[in-house]
Short mmCIF file of C-alpha atoms in Angstrom, two decimals:
data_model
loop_
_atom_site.label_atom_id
_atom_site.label_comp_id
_atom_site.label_asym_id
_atom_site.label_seq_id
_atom_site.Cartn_x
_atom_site.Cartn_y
_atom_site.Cartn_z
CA UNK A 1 -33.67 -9.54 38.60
CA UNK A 2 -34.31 -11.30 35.22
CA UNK A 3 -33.59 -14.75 36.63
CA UNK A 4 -35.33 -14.27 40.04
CA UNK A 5 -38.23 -13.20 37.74
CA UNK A 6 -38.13 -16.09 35.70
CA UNK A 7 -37.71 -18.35 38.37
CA UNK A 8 -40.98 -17.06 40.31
CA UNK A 9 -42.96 -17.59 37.06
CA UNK A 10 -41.30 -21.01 36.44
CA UNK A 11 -42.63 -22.02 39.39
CA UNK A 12 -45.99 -20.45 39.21
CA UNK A 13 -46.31 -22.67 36.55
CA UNK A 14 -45.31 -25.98 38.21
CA UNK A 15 -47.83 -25.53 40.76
CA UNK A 16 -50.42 -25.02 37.87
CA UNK A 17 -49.22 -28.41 36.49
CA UNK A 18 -48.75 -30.06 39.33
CA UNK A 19 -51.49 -28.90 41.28
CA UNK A 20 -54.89 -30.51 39.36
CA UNK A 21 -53.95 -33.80 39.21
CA UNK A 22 -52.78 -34.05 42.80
CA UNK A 23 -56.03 -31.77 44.09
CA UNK A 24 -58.14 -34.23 42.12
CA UNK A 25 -56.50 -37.52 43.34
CA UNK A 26 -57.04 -36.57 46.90
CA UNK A 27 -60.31 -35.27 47.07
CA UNK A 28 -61.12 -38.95 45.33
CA UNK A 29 -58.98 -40.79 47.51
CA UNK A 30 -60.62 -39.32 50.84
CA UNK A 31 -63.66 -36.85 50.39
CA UNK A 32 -64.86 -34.21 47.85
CA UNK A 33 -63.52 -31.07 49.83
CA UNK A 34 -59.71 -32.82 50.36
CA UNK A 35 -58.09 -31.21 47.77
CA UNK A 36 -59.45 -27.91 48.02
CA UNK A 37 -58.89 -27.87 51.88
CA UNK A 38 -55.29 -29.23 51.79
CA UNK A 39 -54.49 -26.20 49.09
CA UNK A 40 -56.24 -23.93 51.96
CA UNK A 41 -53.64 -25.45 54.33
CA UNK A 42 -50.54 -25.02 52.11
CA UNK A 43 -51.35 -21.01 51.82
CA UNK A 44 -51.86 -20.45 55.49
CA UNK A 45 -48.27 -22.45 55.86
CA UNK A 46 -46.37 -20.41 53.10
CA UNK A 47 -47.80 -16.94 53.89
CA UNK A 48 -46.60 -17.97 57.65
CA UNK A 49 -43.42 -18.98 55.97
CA UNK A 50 -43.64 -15.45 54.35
CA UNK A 51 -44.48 -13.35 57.27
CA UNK A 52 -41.40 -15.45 59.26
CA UNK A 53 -38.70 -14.42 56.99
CA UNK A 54 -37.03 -11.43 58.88
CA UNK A 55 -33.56 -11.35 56.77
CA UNK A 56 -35.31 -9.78 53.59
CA UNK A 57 -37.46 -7.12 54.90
CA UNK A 58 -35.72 -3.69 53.86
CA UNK A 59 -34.43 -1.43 56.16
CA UNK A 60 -36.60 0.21 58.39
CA UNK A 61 -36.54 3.90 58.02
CA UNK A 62 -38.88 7.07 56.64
CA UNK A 63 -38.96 8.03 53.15
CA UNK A 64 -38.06 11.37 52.06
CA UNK A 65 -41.40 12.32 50.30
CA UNK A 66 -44.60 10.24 51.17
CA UNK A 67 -47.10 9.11 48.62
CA UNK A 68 -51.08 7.97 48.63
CA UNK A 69 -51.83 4.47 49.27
CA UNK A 70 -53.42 4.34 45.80
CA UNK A 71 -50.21 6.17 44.05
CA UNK A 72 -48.69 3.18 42.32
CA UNK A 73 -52.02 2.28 40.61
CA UNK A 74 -51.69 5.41 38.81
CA UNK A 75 -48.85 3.91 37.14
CA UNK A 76 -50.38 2.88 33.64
CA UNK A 77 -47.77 -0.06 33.06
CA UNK A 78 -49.55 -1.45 35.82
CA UNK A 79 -52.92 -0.94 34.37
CA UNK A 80 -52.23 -2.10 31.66
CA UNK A 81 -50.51 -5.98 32.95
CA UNK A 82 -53.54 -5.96 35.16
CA UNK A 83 -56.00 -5.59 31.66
CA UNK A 84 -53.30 -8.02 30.32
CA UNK A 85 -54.21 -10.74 32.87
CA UNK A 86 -57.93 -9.80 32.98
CA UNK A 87 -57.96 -11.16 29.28
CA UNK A 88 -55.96 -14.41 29.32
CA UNK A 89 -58.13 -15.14 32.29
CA UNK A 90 -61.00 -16.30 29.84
CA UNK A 91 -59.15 -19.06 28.12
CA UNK A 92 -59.37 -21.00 31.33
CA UNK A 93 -63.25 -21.65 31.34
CA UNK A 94 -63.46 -21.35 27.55
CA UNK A 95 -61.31 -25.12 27.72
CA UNK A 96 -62.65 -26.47 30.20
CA UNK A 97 -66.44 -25.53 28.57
CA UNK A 98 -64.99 -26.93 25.19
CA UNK A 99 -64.15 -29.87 26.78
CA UNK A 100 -67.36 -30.83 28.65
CA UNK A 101 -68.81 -29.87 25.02
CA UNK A 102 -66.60 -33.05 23.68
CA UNK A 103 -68.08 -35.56 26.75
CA UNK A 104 -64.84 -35.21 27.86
CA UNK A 105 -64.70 -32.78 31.21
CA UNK A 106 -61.75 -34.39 32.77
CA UNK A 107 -59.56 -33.86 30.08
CA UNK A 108 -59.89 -29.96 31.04
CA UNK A 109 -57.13 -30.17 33.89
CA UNK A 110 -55.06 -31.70 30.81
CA UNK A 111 -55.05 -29.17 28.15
CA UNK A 112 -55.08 -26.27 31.07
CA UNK A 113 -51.38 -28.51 32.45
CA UNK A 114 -50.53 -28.13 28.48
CA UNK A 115 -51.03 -24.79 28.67
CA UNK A 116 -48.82 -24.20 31.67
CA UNK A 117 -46.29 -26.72 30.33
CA UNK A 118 -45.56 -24.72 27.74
CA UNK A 119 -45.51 -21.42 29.60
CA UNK A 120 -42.74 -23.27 32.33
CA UNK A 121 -40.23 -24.44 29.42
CA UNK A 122 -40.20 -21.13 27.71
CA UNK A 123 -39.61 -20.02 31.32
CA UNK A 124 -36.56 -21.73 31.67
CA UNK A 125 -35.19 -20.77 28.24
CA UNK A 126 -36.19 -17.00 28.99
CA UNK A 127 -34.63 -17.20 32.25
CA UNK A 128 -31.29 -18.07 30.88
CA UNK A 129 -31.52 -15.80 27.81
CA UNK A 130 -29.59 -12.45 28.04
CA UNK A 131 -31.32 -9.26 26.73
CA UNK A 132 -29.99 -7.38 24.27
CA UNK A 133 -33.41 -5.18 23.54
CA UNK A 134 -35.14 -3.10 25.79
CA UNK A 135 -37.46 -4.54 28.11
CA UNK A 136 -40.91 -2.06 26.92
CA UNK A 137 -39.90 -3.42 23.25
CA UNK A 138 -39.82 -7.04 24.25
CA UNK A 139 -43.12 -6.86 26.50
CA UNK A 140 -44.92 -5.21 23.58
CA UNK A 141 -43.82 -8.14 21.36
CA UNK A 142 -44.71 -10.52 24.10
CA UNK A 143 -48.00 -9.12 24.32
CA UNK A 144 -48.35 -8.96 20.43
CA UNK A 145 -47.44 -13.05 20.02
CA UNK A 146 -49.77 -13.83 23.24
CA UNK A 147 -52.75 -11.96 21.80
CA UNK A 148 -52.23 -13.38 18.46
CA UNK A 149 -51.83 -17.14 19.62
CA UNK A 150 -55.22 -16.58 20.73
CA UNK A 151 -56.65 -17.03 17.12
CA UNK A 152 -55.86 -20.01 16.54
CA UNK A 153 -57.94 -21.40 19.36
CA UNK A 154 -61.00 -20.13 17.29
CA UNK A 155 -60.09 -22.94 14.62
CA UNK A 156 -59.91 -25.89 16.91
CA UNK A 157 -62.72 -29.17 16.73
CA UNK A 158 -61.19 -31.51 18.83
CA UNK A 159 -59.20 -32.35 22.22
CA UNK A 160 -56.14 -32.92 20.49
CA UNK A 161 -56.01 -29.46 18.18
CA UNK A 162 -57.22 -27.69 21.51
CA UNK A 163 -53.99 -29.13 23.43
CA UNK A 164 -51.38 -28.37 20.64
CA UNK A 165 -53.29 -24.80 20.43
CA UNK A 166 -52.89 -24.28 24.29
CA UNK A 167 -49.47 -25.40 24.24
CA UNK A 168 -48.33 -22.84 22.03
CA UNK A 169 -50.19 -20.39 23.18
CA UNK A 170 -48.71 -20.76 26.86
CA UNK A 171 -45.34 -20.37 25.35
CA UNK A 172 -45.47 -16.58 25.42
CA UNK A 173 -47.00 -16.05 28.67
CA UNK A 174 -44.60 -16.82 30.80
CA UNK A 175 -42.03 -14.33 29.27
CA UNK A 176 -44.91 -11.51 29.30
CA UNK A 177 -45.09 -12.19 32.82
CA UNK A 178 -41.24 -11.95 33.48
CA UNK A 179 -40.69 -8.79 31.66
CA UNK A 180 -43.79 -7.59 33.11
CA UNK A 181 -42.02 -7.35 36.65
CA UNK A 182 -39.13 -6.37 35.53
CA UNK A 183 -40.95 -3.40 33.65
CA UNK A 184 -42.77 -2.80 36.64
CA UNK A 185 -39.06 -3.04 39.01
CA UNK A 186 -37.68 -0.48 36.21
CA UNK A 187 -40.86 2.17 36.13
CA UNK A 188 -41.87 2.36 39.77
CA UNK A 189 -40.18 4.78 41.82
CA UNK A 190 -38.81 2.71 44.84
CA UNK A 191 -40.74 3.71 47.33
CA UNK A 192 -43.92 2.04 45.61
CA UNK A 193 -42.15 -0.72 44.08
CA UNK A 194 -43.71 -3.56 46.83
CA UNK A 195 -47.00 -2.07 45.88
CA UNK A 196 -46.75 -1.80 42.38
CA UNK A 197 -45.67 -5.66 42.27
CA UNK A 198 -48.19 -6.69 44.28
CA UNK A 199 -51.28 -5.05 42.29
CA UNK A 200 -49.15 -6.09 38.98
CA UNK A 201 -49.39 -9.99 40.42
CA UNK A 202 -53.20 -9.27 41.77
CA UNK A 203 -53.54 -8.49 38.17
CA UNK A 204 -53.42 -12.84 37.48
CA UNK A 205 -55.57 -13.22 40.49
CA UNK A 206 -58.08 -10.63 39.03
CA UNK A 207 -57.99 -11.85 35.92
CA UNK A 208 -58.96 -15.40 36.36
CA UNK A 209 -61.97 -14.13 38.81
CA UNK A 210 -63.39 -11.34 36.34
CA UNK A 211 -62.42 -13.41 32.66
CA UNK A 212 -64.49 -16.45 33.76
CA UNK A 213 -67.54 -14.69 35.42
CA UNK A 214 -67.40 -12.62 32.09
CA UNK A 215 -67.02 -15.32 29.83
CA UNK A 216 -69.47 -18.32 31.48
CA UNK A 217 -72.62 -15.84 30.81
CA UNK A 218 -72.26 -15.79 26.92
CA UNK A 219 -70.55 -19.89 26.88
CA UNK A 220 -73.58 -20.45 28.06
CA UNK A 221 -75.67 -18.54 25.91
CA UNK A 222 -73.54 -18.82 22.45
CA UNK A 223 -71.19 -21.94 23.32
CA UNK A 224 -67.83 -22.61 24.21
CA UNK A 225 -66.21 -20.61 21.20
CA UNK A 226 -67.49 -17.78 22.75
CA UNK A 227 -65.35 -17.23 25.63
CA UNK A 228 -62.40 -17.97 22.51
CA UNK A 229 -63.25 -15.12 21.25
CA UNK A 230 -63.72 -12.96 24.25
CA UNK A 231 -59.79 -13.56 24.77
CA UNK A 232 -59.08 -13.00 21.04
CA UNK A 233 -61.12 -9.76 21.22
CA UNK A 234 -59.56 -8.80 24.91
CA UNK A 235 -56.14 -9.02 23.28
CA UNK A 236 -56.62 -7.09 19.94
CA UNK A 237 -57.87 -4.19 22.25
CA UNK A 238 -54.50 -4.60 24.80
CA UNK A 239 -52.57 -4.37 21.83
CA UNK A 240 -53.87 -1.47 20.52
CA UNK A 241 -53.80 -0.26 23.87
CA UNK A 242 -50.15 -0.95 24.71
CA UNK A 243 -49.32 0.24 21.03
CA UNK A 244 -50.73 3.43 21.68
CA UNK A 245 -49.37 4.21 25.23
CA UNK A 246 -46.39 2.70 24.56
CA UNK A 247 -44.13 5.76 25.54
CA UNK A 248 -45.21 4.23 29.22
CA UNK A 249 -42.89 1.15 28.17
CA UNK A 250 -40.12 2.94 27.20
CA UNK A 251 -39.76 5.60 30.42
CA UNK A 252 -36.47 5.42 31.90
CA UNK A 253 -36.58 4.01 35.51
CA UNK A 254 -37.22 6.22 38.03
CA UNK A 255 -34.27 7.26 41.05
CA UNK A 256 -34.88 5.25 43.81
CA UNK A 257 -35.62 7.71 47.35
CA UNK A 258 -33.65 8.23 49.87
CA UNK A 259 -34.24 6.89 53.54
CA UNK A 260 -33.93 7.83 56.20
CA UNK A 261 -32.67 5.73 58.54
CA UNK A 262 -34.60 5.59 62.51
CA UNK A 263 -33.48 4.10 65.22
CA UNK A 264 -35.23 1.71 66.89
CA UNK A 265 -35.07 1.14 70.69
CA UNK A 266 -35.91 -2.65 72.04
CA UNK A 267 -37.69 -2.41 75.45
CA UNK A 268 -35.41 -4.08 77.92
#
């Protein structure tokens, strides 16, 4: 699971790299709403794709003890990747706000591809690392580096100090996000473990919706260093947070449920 985790994030992180420049080129190649409808295209083709693939649905069947659709959000490592997301979801506008501050707005997709750059190589390395520490420990250092790497993004004045800073920063988020998973995989009783994924990866989604609208208000108001230090003050109080729950990170993984199988009669 630690490699098929770091591979999804890996290439989470090409598309973020790849996606800008290739988004931008068509939409000024053919017509302003190109690249935004061709990426509207590509995700009704993959979740097709998705829906199509037969051979890794689980077995059908009837679990022994049912649950609320809400259950797995009671989990509070999932809570708690969701807040994680929520606050790295500011650092996106903040850049692209700092940049437009510099006469310089379409050097924004650059230092965001930095950022994501960085994140995909320590992907890679991650991915072919073998753990030796337990995966609550690592994920509260993970999120201890990625809040911290925030601070330095307080200090920057120009393009080129913003791109080193988002480099380095991005170099820790792809490993939160792989031993985030695998936290989640670990925690969440089986029979909730689709759900609890899928509100762990809404988390990013989330975060990038709810961190901008937060952040654009006070940029506005108070500059670009303001969203900064919306994600530097979002992280201090997820570490705190994580520190103090962090029993959460270090529960053993709950026994998977049985099923029961049914049989299933085709019509003739």
């Amino acid at each position: 699971m630690h490699t098929a985790f770091s591979w999804e994030t890996v290439l989470d992180d090409v598309c973020f790299i790849v996606g800008p420049p290739v988004s931008l080129g068509l939409s000024a190649a053919l017509f302003p709403q190109a690249g935004p409808l061709v990426a509207g295209l590509m995700l009704l083709a993959g979740t097709l794709w998705l829906a199509a693939q037969r051979g890794t649905e689980p077995p059908y069947g009837v679990a022994a003890q049912r649950s609320s659709l809400l259950s797995a959000l009671g989990n509070r490592v999932v809570w708690t990747l969701t807040l994680v997301m929520i606050a790295m979801g500011t650092i996106d506008v903040a850049s692209v706000a700092f940049a437009r501050l510099l006469g310089e707005p379409a050097a924004a997709s650059i230092v965001l591809s930095l950022y994501a750059i960085g994140s995909c190589v320590a992907g890679f390395l991650f991915g072919a690392a073998k753990l030796t520490r337990p995966i609550g420990r690592l994920l509260i250092l993970g999120i201890a580096a990625t809040a911290l790497l925030t601070v330095p993004l307080l200090f920057v004045h120009s393009l080129a100090g913003l791109s080193v800073a988002m480099l380095i920063s991005g170099m820790f988020f792809a490993p939160t996000v792989i031993l985030s998973g695998q936290l989640v995989e670990s925690t969440v009783p089986a029979r909730m473990l689709t759900e609890a994924l899928t509100w762990s990866t809404a988390g990013l989604g989330l975060g990038v919706a709810i961190g901008p609208a937060a952040a654009g208000p006070l940029i506005d108001a108070y500059g670009a260093n303001a969203g900064f230090w919306i994600a530097v003050a979002a992280g201090a109080f997820l570490l705190v947070l994580v520190i103090a729950g962090r029993r959460a990170f270090h529960e053993s993984a709950t026994p998977a449920e049985e099923f029961v199988p049914v049989p299933v009669r085709c019509a003739d």
